[in-house]
Short mmCIF file of C-alpha atoms in Angstrom, two decimals:
data_model
loop_
_atom_site.label_atom_id
_atom_site.label_comp_id
_atom_site.label_asym_id
_atom_site.label_seq_id
_atom_site.Cartn_x
_atom_site.Cartn_y
_atom_site.Cartn_z
CA MET S 1 0.05 -0.35 -0.09
CA VAL S 2 1.17 3.80 -0.52
CA ARG S 3 3.09 5.09 2.42
CA ALA S 4 6.09 6.62 1.73
CA SER S 5 6.75 10.14 1.17
CA MET S 6 4.22 11.34 3.76
CA VAL S 7 4.29 15.01 4.90
CA PRO S 8 4.03 15.16 8.65
CA VAL S 9 0.88 16.44 10.11
CA LEU S 10 0.36 18.11 13.56
CA ALA S 11 -2.67 16.83 14.22
CA MET S 12 -3.18 19.17 17.29
CA CYS S 13 -1.81 22.24 15.96
CA CYS S 14 -4.16 21.92 12.62
CA SER S 15 -6.65 24.67 12.51
CA LEU S 16 -9.79 22.62 13.07
CA GLY S 17 -11.99 25.54 12.98
CA ALA S 18 -11.34 26.68 9.69
CA GLN S 19 -12.75 24.22 6.95
CA THR S 20 -10.69 23.73 3.74
CA PRO S 21 -13.04 24.74 1.16
CA ALA S 22 -14.05 22.26 -1.52
CA PRO S 23 -12.59 22.23 -4.70
CA GLU S 24 -14.83 22.12 -8.17
CA GLY S 25 -12.73 19.06 -9.00
CA LYS S 26 -9.94 17.09 -7.41
CA HIS S 27 -7.52 14.26 -8.17
CA LEU S 28 -6.77 12.99 -4.52
CA SER S 29 -4.09 11.11 -3.07
CA LEU S 30 -4.09 9.09 0.31
CA GLN S 31 -1.74 11.40 1.83
CA GLU S 32 -3.89 14.50 0.91
CA ALA S 33 -7.19 12.79 2.02
CA ILE S 34 -5.72 12.21 5.53
CA GLN S 35 -4.47 15.60 5.83
CA ILE S 36 -7.67 17.04 5.01
CA SER S 37 -9.29 14.92 7.16
CA LEU S 38 -7.58 16.01 9.93
CA ARG S 39 -8.22 19.85 9.60
CA ASN S 40 -12.03 19.25 8.80
CA ASN S 41 -13.16 16.21 10.53
CA LEU S 42 -15.47 16.99 13.40
CA GLN S 43 -15.10 14.08 15.50
CA VAL S 44 -11.66 15.44 15.69
CA ASP S 45 -12.82 18.92 16.98
CA ILE S 46 -14.81 17.17 19.32
CA ALA S 47 -12.52 15.19 21.12
CA ARG S 48 -10.10 17.69 21.15
CA GLN S 49 -12.57 19.91 23.02
CA ALA S 50 -12.96 17.16 25.28
CA ARG S 51 -9.63 16.85 26.26
CA GLU S 52 -9.23 20.56 26.74
CA GLU S 53 -12.60 20.20 29.42
CA THR S 54 -10.77 17.12 31.05
CA GLN S 55 -7.18 19.23 31.39
CA SER S 56 -9.23 21.99 33.11
CA GLY S 57 -10.13 19.75 36.18
CA TYR S 58 -6.63 19.79 37.00
CA LEU S 59 -6.20 23.29 37.23
CA PHE S 60 -9.45 23.40 39.40
CA SER S 61 -8.02 21.02 41.98
CA GLN S 62 -5.15 22.96 42.53
CA GLY S 63 -7.47 25.65 43.95
CA ALA S 64 -7.77 23.55 47.32
CA PHE S 65 -4.58 24.73 47.98
CA ASP S 66 -4.70 28.48 47.32
CA TRP S 67 -4.75 30.86 49.70
CA ASN S 68 -7.91 32.46 50.39
CA LEU S 69 -8.58 35.74 51.47
CA SER S 70 -11.95 37.08 53.08
CA ALA S 71 -12.92 40.32 55.06
CA GLN S 72 -16.18 41.20 56.91
CA ALA S 73 -17.16 45.16 58.15
CA GLN S 74 -20.35 46.06 60.12
CA SER S 75 -21.33 48.74 61.66
CA SER S 76 -24.23 48.92 64.73
CA ARG S 77 -26.34 50.98 66.96
CA ILE S 78 -28.07 49.75 69.71
CA ASP S 79 -30.48 51.54 72.23
CA THR S 80 -31.01 50.20 75.88
CA ALA S 81 -32.76 51.30 78.90
CA SER S 82 -33.33 50.43 82.51
CA ASN S 83 -34.86 51.30 85.79
CA SER S 84 -33.53 50.37 89.21
CA PRO S 85 -34.40 52.19 92.69
CA LEU S 86 -31.63 54.34 94.04
CA PHE S 87 -31.27 52.12 96.91
CA LYS S 88 -32.79 49.04 98.45
CA GLY S 89 -36.21 50.32 100.06
CA SER S 90 -36.01 53.70 98.18
CA SER S 91 -39.20 55.20 96.31
CA THR S 92 -36.59 56.97 94.23
CA VAL S 93 -36.16 55.71 91.32
CA VAL S 94 -33.16 56.11 88.84
CA ALA S 95 -33.56 56.00 85.17
CA SER S 96 -30.55 54.96 82.83
CA GLN S 97 -30.45 55.44 79.04
CA TYR S 98 -27.65 54.29 76.94
CA THR S 99 -26.74 54.41 72.86
CA SER S 100 -24.26 51.62 71.77
CA TYR S 101 -22.39 52.03 68.48
CA GLY S 102 -19.88 49.85 66.96
CA ARG S 103 -17.67 49.44 63.79
CA SER S 104 -15.93 46.40 63.07
CA LEU S 105 -13.36 44.87 60.32
CA THR S 106 -12.65 41.34 60.17
CA VAL S 107 -9.85 40.25 57.73
CA ASP S 108 -9.09 36.54 56.91
CA MET S 109 -6.49 34.68 55.27
CA ASN S 110 -6.13 30.64 55.23
CA LYS S 111 -4.51 27.81 53.31
CA ALA S 112 -3.97 24.31 53.00
CA PHE S 113 -0.99 22.45 52.56
CA VAL S 114 -0.44 19.05 50.69
CA TRP S 115 0.85 17.59 53.88
CA GLY S 116 -2.62 17.73 55.61
CA GLY S 117 -2.11 21.00 57.71
CA SER S 118 -3.89 24.33 57.41
CA VAL S 119 -3.09 27.85 58.89
CA LYS S 120 -5.22 30.95 59.26
CA PHE S 121 -4.60 34.39 60.01
CA GLU S 122 -6.81 37.27 61.76
CA TYR S 123 -7.07 40.59 61.96
CA ALA S 124 -9.67 42.04 63.92
CA PRO S 125 -9.72 45.75 64.91
CA VAL S 126 -12.93 47.02 66.50
CA TYR S 127 -13.93 50.67 67.26
CA SER S 128 -16.97 50.85 69.75
CA TYR S 129 -18.27 53.57 72.08
CA TYR S 130 -21.78 54.46 74.04
CA ARG S 131 -23.57 57.57 74.89
CA GLY S 132 -26.04 57.87 77.94
CA LEU S 133 -27.86 59.41 80.63
CA THR S 134 -28.34 58.66 84.40
CA LEU S 135 -31.56 60.41 85.37
CA GLY S 136 -31.67 60.96 88.97
CA THR S 137 -30.50 63.69 91.59
CA PRO S 138 -28.73 64.79 90.14
CA ASP S 139 -28.53 63.68 86.55
CA VAL S 140 -25.04 62.08 85.69
CA PRO S 141 -23.89 61.76 81.86
CA SER S 142 -21.35 58.91 80.70
CA ASN S 143 -19.69 58.18 77.75
CA ASN S 144 -16.86 55.54 76.75
CA SER S 145 -13.80 57.37 76.16
CA TYR S 146 -11.34 54.72 74.68
CA PRO S 147 -13.24 53.24 71.62
CA TYR S 148 -10.50 51.81 69.96
CA THR S 149 -9.58 47.61 70.62
CA GLY S 150 -8.97 44.79 68.30
CA SER S 151 -7.34 41.20 68.39
CA LEU S 152 -4.83 39.18 65.71
CA SER S 153 -4.89 35.34 65.76
CA ALA S 154 -2.71 32.94 64.05
CA THR S 155 -3.93 29.03 64.06
CA TYR S 156 -2.08 26.09 62.71
CA SER S 157 -4.07 22.45 62.59
CA GLN S 158 -2.62 19.54 61.46
CA ASN S 159 -4.14 16.11 61.16
CA LEU S 160 -2.56 13.10 62.26
CA LEU S 161 -4.72 10.12 61.30
CA SER S 162 -7.27 10.62 58.93
CA GLY S 163 -6.18 12.97 55.80
CA PHE S 164 -2.55 13.09 57.02
CA GLY S 165 -0.28 13.04 54.45
CA ARG S 166 0.65 13.89 50.75
CA GLU S 167 -0.61 10.90 49.07
CA VAL S 168 -3.93 11.62 50.78
CA THR S 169 -4.30 15.33 50.63
CA THR S 170 -3.06 15.51 46.80
CA ALA S 171 -5.34 12.59 45.92
CA PRO S 172 -7.97 14.81 43.92
CA MET S 173 -5.11 16.69 41.96
CA VAL S 174 -3.09 13.44 41.06
CA VAL S 175 -6.44 12.03 39.81
CA ALA S 176 -7.23 15.39 37.82
CA GLN S 177 -3.98 14.68 36.36
CA LYS S 178 -3.88 11.38 35.74
CA ASN S 179 -7.63 11.82 33.94
CA ALA S 180 -5.81 14.35 31.92
CA GLN S 181 -3.36 12.39 30.76
CA ALA S 182 -6.09 9.79 29.83
CA ALA S 183 -8.03 12.57 27.97
CA ASP S 184 -5.04 13.23 25.82
CA PHE S 185 -4.77 9.15 25.05
CA THR S 186 -8.65 9.34 24.18
CA PHE S 187 -7.65 12.20 21.85
CA GLN S 188 -4.63 10.13 20.06
CA LEU S 189 -7.11 7.38 19.56
CA ALA S 190 -9.65 9.36 17.99
CA ILE S 191 -6.96 10.50 15.55
CA ILE S 192 -5.86 7.06 15.12
CA ASN S 193 -9.37 5.77 14.05
CA LEU S 194 -10.02 8.66 11.75
CA VAL S 195 -6.53 7.83 10.08
CA ALA S 196 -7.72 4.24 9.76
CA SER S 197 -11.04 5.31 8.75
CA THR S 198 -9.88 7.73 6.05
CA GLU S 199 -7.80 5.02 4.61
CA GLY S 200 -10.49 2.57 4.57
CA GLN S 201 -12.76 4.97 2.71
CA TYR S 202 -10.22 5.94 0.33
CA TRP S 203 -9.47 2.48 -0.93
CA ASP S 204 -13.20 1.59 -0.96
CA LEU S 205 -13.39 4.57 -3.44
CA VAL S 206 -10.44 3.35 -5.00
CA PHE S 207 -11.97 -0.41 -5.43
CA ALA S 208 -15.37 1.52 -6.88
CA GLU S 209 -13.34 3.21 -9.46
CA ARG S 210 -11.51 0.48 -10.66
CA ASN S 211 -14.33 -1.89 -10.61
CA LEU S 212 -16.25 0.25 -12.86
CA ALA S 213 -13.49 0.79 -15.17
CA ASN S 214 -13.21 -3.06 -15.28
CA LYS S 215 -16.63 -3.39 -15.87
CA LYS S 216 -16.53 -1.51 -18.81
CA VAL S 217 -14.03 -3.59 -20.33
CA SER S 218 -16.27 -6.44 -19.53
CA LEU S 219 -18.66 -4.30 -21.94
CA GLU S 220 -16.60 -3.75 -24.68
CA LEU S 221 -15.48 -7.47 -25.00
CA ALA S 222 -19.16 -8.39 -24.65
CA GLN S 223 -20.30 -5.71 -27.34
CA LYS S 224 -17.25 -7.05 -29.38
CA GLN S 225 -18.43 -10.70 -29.32
CA LEU S 226 -21.82 -9.76 -30.32
CA LYS S 227 -20.38 -7.85 -33.00
CA GLU S 228 -18.91 -11.05 -34.36
CA ASN S 229 -21.63 -12.93 -33.92
CA THR S 230 -23.94 -10.64 -35.97
CA ILE S 231 -21.55 -10.52 -38.62
CA ARG S 232 -20.94 -14.40 -38.29
CA MET S 233 -25.04 -15.05 -38.16
CA GLN S 234 -25.37 -12.57 -41.45
CA VAL S 235 -23.31 -14.53 -43.69
CA GLY S 236 -24.78 -17.81 -42.72
CA THR S 237 -21.74 -19.25 -40.13
CA MET S 238 -23.49 -19.20 -37.10
CA ALA S 239 -27.00 -19.65 -35.72
CA PRO S 240 -29.22 -16.97 -34.39
CA ILE S 241 -29.31 -18.43 -30.59
CA ASP S 242 -25.50 -17.50 -30.40
CA VAL S 243 -26.40 -13.97 -31.18
CA THR S 244 -28.70 -13.94 -28.53
CA SER S 245 -26.00 -15.47 -25.99
CA ALA S 246 -24.04 -12.48 -26.74
CA GLU S 247 -26.96 -10.01 -26.33
CA ALA S 248 -27.42 -11.82 -23.06
CA GLN S 249 -23.60 -11.35 -22.32
CA VAL S 250 -23.88 -7.48 -23.03
CA ALA S 251 -26.93 -7.14 -21.25
CA GLN S 252 -25.41 -8.08 -17.85
CA ALA S 253 -22.66 -6.11 -18.28
CA GLU S 254 -24.43 -3.09 -18.68
CA GLN S 255 -26.60 -4.04 -15.57
CA ASP S 256 -22.97 -4.52 -13.73
CA ILE S 257 -21.79 -1.25 -14.76
CA ILE S 258 -25.17 0.15 -13.40
CA LYS S 259 -24.08 -1.58 -9.92
CA ALA S 260 -20.69 -0.13 -10.10
CA GLU S 261 -21.70 3.47 -11.11
CA ALA S 262 -23.94 3.05 -7.95
CA ALA S 263 -21.43 1.53 -5.67
CA LEU S 264 -18.87 4.55 -7.02
CA ALA S 265 -21.10 7.22 -6.13
CA ASN S 266 -21.62 5.98 -2.54
CA ALA S 267 -18.27 5.05 -1.97
CA ARG S 268 -17.09 8.72 -3.30
CA ASP S 269 -20.20 10.38 -1.13
CA ALA S 270 -18.83 8.66 2.16
CA LEU S 271 -15.33 9.61 1.51
CA VAL S 272 -16.56 13.42 0.73
CA ARG S 273 -18.58 13.23 4.08
CA SER S 274 -15.34 12.87 5.92
CA LEU S 275 -13.40 15.05 4.13
CA TYR S 276 -15.78 18.11 4.03
CA PRO S 277 -18.47 18.07 6.59
CA ASN S 278 -18.69 21.62 6.92
CA ALA S 279 -17.93 22.74 3.20
CA GLU S 280 -19.46 22.37 0.07
CA ARG S 281 -18.68 18.98 -1.83
CA PRO S 282 -16.42 19.16 -4.54
CA ALA S 283 -18.44 18.55 -8.16
CA ALA S 284 -15.75 15.92 -8.53
CA LEU S 285 -13.33 13.64 -6.36
CA ASP S 286 -10.97 10.97 -8.02
CA THR S 287 -8.20 8.73 -6.37
CA THR S 288 -4.41 8.70 -7.72
CA ASP S 289 -3.06 5.91 -5.50
CA SER S 290 -3.22 2.41 -6.04
CA PRO S 291 -2.78 -0.33 -3.69
CA THR S 292 0.75 -2.17 -3.98
CA LEU S 293 1.70 -5.08 -2.47
CA ALA S 294 5.12 -4.68 0.17
CA HIS S 295 5.93 -7.60 2.18
CA ILE S 296 5.71 -6.75 5.69
CA GLN S 297 8.35 -8.42 7.96
CA LEU S 298 7.50 -8.41 11.45
CA ASP S 299 7.09 -11.54 13.73
CA GLU S 300 4.34 -12.42 16.01
CA ALA S 301 6.36 -11.65 19.07
CA ALA S 302 7.69 -8.29 18.20
CA ALA S 303 4.23 -7.13 17.12
CA THR S 304 2.62 -8.46 20.39
CA LYS S 305 5.47 -6.36 22.32
CA MET S 306 5.00 -3.53 20.22
CA ALA S 307 1.15 -3.49 20.51
CA ILE S 308 1.61 -3.84 24.26
CA ASP S 309 3.84 -1.01 24.54
CA ARG S 310 2.21 1.40 22.28
CA ARG S 311 -1.55 1.13 22.42
CA VAL S 312 -3.29 4.21 23.84
CA GLU S 313 -5.67 2.02 24.95
CA LEU S 314 -3.76 0.13 26.87
CA LYS S 315 -2.07 3.49 28.36
CA SER S 316 -5.36 4.89 29.15
CA ALA S 317 -6.35 1.77 30.83
CA ARG S 318 -3.50 1.63 33.21
CA ILE S 319 -4.13 5.40 33.86
CA GLY S 320 -7.49 4.02 35.08
CA LYS S 321 -5.66 1.45 37.23
CA ASP S 322 -3.64 3.97 39.00
CA ILE S 323 -6.25 6.24 39.82
CA ALA S 324 -8.17 3.08 41.18
CA GLN S 325 -5.33 2.29 43.39
CA LEU S 326 -4.96 5.49 44.63
CA ASN S 327 -8.50 5.71 45.47
CA ALA S 328 -8.17 2.64 47.43
CA LYS S 329 -5.57 4.26 49.36
CA VAL S 330 -7.66 7.18 49.99
CA ALA S 331 -10.69 5.37 51.09
CA GLN S 332 -8.55 3.13 53.51
CA ASN S 333 -7.23 6.14 55.19
CA ARG S 334 -10.97 7.55 55.62
CA THR S 335 -11.40 4.40 57.91
CA LEU S 336 -8.94 5.97 60.17
CA PRO S 337 -10.40 8.19 63.37
CA THR S 338 -10.04 12.13 62.81
CA LEU S 339 -7.05 13.17 65.39
CA SER S 340 -5.86 16.82 64.82
CA ALA S 341 -3.49 18.89 66.67
CA PHE S 342 -3.87 22.59 66.73
CA GLY S 343 -1.98 25.67 68.03
CA THR S 344 -3.20 29.35 68.22
CA TYR S 345 -1.51 32.50 69.03
CA THR S 346 -4.05 35.29 69.84
CA GLY S 347 -2.26 39.02 70.34
CA ASN S 348 -4.94 41.13 72.34
CA SER S 349 -4.87 45.43 72.74
CA ASN S 350 -6.05 47.64 75.09
CA ASN S 351 -8.25 50.16 74.47
CA TYR S 352 -7.22 53.68 72.90
CA ASP S 353 -8.79 56.64 71.37
CA SER S 354 -7.03 55.82 68.23
CA LEU S 355 -6.16 52.64 66.29
CA SER S 356 -2.41 53.35 65.86
CA PRO S 357 -1.38 52.15 69.29
CA VAL S 358 -4.03 49.26 69.29
CA ASN S 359 -1.56 47.98 66.02
CA LYS S 360 1.30 48.38 68.45
CA ASP S 361 -0.09 46.13 70.75
CA LEU S 362 -1.09 43.26 68.30
CA THR S 363 2.17 43.75 65.86
CA GLY S 364 4.32 43.88 69.34
CA ALA S 365 2.79 41.12 71.21
CA LYS S 366 2.01 43.35 74.20
CA TYR S 367 -0.89 41.30 75.44
CA PRO S 368 -0.32 37.61 74.09
CA GLY S 369 -2.64 34.63 74.35
CA TYR S 370 -1.70 31.03 73.97
CA THR S 371 -4.09 27.39 72.99
CA VAL S 372 -2.70 24.37 72.05
CA GLY S 373 -4.80 21.06 71.90
CA LEU S 374 -5.90 17.67 70.20
CA GLN S 375 -9.61 17.13 68.65
CA PHE S 376 -10.62 13.62 68.23
CA ALA S 377 -13.73 12.16 66.30
CA MET S 378 -14.55 8.72 64.99
CA PRO S 379 -18.02 7.23 64.13
CA ILE S 380 -18.52 4.28 66.57
CA GLN S 381 -19.30 1.81 63.65
CA ASN S 382 -17.58 3.75 60.80
CA ARG S 383 -20.16 2.09 58.14
CA ALA S 384 -19.89 4.73 55.57
CA ALA S 385 -16.08 4.74 55.21
CA LYS S 386 -15.84 0.88 55.55
CA GLY S 387 -18.58 1.01 52.68
CA THR S 388 -16.49 3.46 50.68
CA LEU S 389 -13.43 1.29 50.75
CA SER S 390 -15.20 -1.52 50.18
CA ALA S 391 -16.25 -0.03 46.72
CA ALA S 392 -12.85 1.23 46.09
CA ARG S 393 -11.15 -1.99 46.49
CA ALA S 394 -13.84 -3.52 44.35
CA ALA S 395 -13.34 -0.72 41.75
CA LEU S 396 -9.44 -1.38 41.68
CA ARG S 397 -9.96 -5.10 40.70
CA SER S 398 -12.37 -4.50 38.45
CA LYS S 399 -9.73 -2.15 36.76
CA GLU S 400 -7.13 -4.83 37.04
CA LEU S 401 -9.39 -7.40 35.18
CA GLY S 402 -10.31 -4.81 32.75
CA LEU S 403 -6.33 -4.05 31.89
CA ARG S 404 -5.73 -7.99 31.95
CA ASP S 405 -8.71 -8.46 29.56
CA GLN S 406 -7.72 -5.89 27.21
CA GLU S 407 -4.44 -6.80 27.09
CA LEU S 408 -5.48 -10.24 25.98
CA SER S 409 -7.92 -8.88 23.56
CA ILE S 410 -5.26 -6.74 21.83
CA VAL S 411 -2.69 -9.86 21.96
CA LEU S 412 -5.63 -11.70 19.76
CA GLU S 413 -6.05 -8.61 17.76
CA VAL S 414 -2.35 -8.58 16.36
CA ARG S 415 -2.39 -12.29 15.81
CA THR S 416 -5.41 -11.94 13.67
CA ALA S 417 -4.07 -8.81 11.86
CA LEU S 418 -0.79 -10.48 11.03
CA ARG S 419 -2.69 -13.60 9.75
CA ASN S 420 -5.03 -11.54 7.78
CA VAL S 421 -1.95 -9.97 6.19
CA GLU S 422 -0.19 -12.68 5.37
CA ALA S 423 -3.27 -14.71 3.98
CA SER S 424 -4.14 -11.22 2.02
CA GLU S 425 -0.84 -11.08 -0.05
CA LYS S 426 -0.61 -14.71 -0.88
CA GLY S 427 -4.35 -13.89 -2.06
CA VAL S 428 -2.90 -11.08 -4.23
CA LYS S 429 -0.35 -13.16 -5.85
CA ALA S 430 -3.05 -15.96 -6.47
CA ALA S 431 -5.48 -13.47 -7.89
CA GLU S 432 -2.84 -12.13 -10.12
CA LYS S 433 -1.99 -15.43 -11.54
CA THR S 434 -5.79 -16.58 -11.81
CA ARG S 435 -6.52 -13.03 -13.80
CA TYR S 436 -3.43 -13.65 -15.78
CA PHE S 437 -4.26 -17.31 -16.77
CA GLN S 438 -8.00 -16.12 -17.14
CA GLN S 439 -6.69 -13.42 -19.80
CA LYS S 440 -4.61 -16.11 -21.44
CA ASN S 441 -7.78 -18.66 -21.57
CA LEU S 442 -9.78 -15.97 -23.35
CA GLU S 443 -7.34 -15.04 -25.82
CA ALA S 444 -6.93 -18.85 -26.63
CA GLU S 445 -10.67 -19.52 -26.80
CA GLN S 446 -11.11 -16.44 -29.23
CA LYS S 447 -8.28 -17.73 -31.32
CA LYS S 448 -9.95 -21.26 -31.41
CA PHE S 449 -13.46 -19.53 -32.11
CA GLU S 450 -12.19 -17.82 -34.87
CA ASN S 451 -10.99 -21.52 -36.36
CA GLY S 452 -13.86 -22.75 -35.55
CA MET S 453 -12.60 -25.24 -32.79
CA SER S 454 -14.87 -23.51 -29.88
CA THR S 455 -18.14 -22.19 -29.37
CA ASN S 456 -19.61 -18.85 -28.50
CA PHE S 457 -21.14 -20.33 -25.02
CA VAL S 458 -17.55 -21.49 -24.28
CA VAL S 459 -16.24 -17.93 -25.41
CA LEU S 460 -18.87 -16.24 -23.24
CA GLN S 461 -18.10 -18.02 -20.31
CA VAL S 462 -14.52 -17.33 -20.35
CA MET S 463 -15.16 -13.85 -20.63
CA THR S 464 -17.43 -14.02 -17.62
CA ASN S 465 -14.45 -15.95 -15.81
CA LEU S 466 -12.17 -13.25 -16.91
CA ASP S 467 -14.28 -10.53 -15.60
CA ASN S 468 -14.84 -12.42 -12.12
CA ALA S 469 -11.09 -12.72 -12.04
CA LYS S 470 -10.30 -8.90 -12.60
CA SER S 471 -13.24 -8.13 -9.59
CA ALA S 472 -11.52 -10.71 -7.30
CA GLU S 473 -7.98 -9.66 -7.84
CA LEU S 474 -9.01 -5.99 -7.19
CA GLN S 475 -10.67 -6.98 -4.31
CA ALA S 476 -7.47 -8.84 -2.98
CA GLN S 477 -5.78 -5.78 -3.37
CA ILE S 478 -7.95 -3.84 -1.50
CA ALA S 479 -8.20 -6.10 1.51
CA TYR S 480 -4.17 -5.93 1.69
CA ALA S 481 -4.51 -2.52 1.76
CA LYS S 482 -6.84 -2.85 4.67
CA SER S 483 -5.14 -5.22 6.27
CA VAL S 484 -2.01 -3.52 6.68
CA THR S 485 -4.01 -0.57 7.89
CA ALA S 486 -5.46 -2.86 10.62
CA LEU S 487 -1.83 -4.63 11.56
CA GLU S 488 -0.07 -1.14 11.95
CA GLN S 489 -3.16 -0.10 13.81
CA ALA S 490 -3.17 -3.06 15.93
CA VAL S 491 0.50 -2.64 16.82
CA GLY S 492 0.21 1.04 17.65
CA ASN S 493 2.01 2.25 14.98
CA LEU S 494 -0.35 3.68 12.40
CA MET S 495 0.77 7.16 13.11
CA GLU S 496 4.58 6.29 12.66
CA ALA S 497 4.10 4.59 9.31
CA ARG S 498 1.91 7.60 7.82
CA ASN S 499 4.82 10.25 9.68
CA LEU S 500 2.07 11.88 11.71
CA THR S 501 2.61 13.58 15.12
CA ILE S 502 0.19 14.45 17.53
CA LYS S 503 0.85 16.98 20.13
#
């Protein structure tokens, strides 16, 4: 099959949005068909968008370890009043009325760390005062002369059992990263399948074109035989029944051409649909390449090893197994009790008439406070965590079995592809010999018929045999071309064989 002189194509770098305009008429090589398909095919764009969507999950998972800043500001006013006797047993009542004013700001910063710890800083200045009047003998006014105060705190917390360790805390990020890798392999698989599909459609069109040409040749031979039989009948050397047989042969050849033309139109439409999904269809599209027989030297052991190492399906399945293993480890960790140690520093301030001395108290640790402690929690039966662990282990086992089953399927696929290539190669050679000898047989029968040593029936039968031999030879060539593509796809070498690079 045709594979040399392929120009490298960066499938990822192709401008997938810009469609190649459809030409008025085009003679298309296999290389050009693949390149146009990679640029225009909608499935490539769909797979690329799915890959980008999955890759964004890694960035999302990193957000769990970002610094978080929050702030809250509030203002308040509260009116209160109370009545009480001046002293016990007194009939004089003292009435008090107060109005409290307050404004506060809380600024908070916190961050989680990959080893299972977290830190939190909080700065909270407060401005508050009150105004009031005590009614009695005499009336006594009152207010707050030092309205500014505040606090500054820092707390660090560390998980010691459940949630402890880099492997557990970074599991969502690792899973997202591996999912992004799997999405990249899925995109590569879409490209590989597209190339293989394009080649298959191209060779189907080649077969349809060559088959129609063969049917036209068969019609010319049948018409020639009919003309000669008609002349012989007119001169009285042949019975009219022989002319009728030749006419039937011509009618059958014309019917075969009608079928071949329909098959050609269908094959051309299928290829055009893949190459120009969003562009106007070309007025004509013909192929320029022909399948050729080139012996492939690849033994079963080498082909199997190549497939196990290169097949993107296996690479994606191995990533799925890695993810399942990580999920099982995380689920195992979740069965442990929650035990965390924490330490808090709190700096306080005296009351002042401005904010500046408050900040000096806080930053200078004038009134420090410290708190350390442990926090423990555990569900008594812990069935939720145990159920999650059981499900994770079952998923891991399923991934392991699935990977093994996929490896066995690929080994079988490679062995089948190798046998198909070998059988197709032998089939091409056998079909070539059959066609050659049928051609010679027809030439011999025609000479014998001209010399009166053969019959019209035998000549027509040999012509039919030659037509069938030509079709069988063409089918064998196309089957070989497709079997080579299937083998290269099975061993994971299709892109390298076509000099295509996916990035």
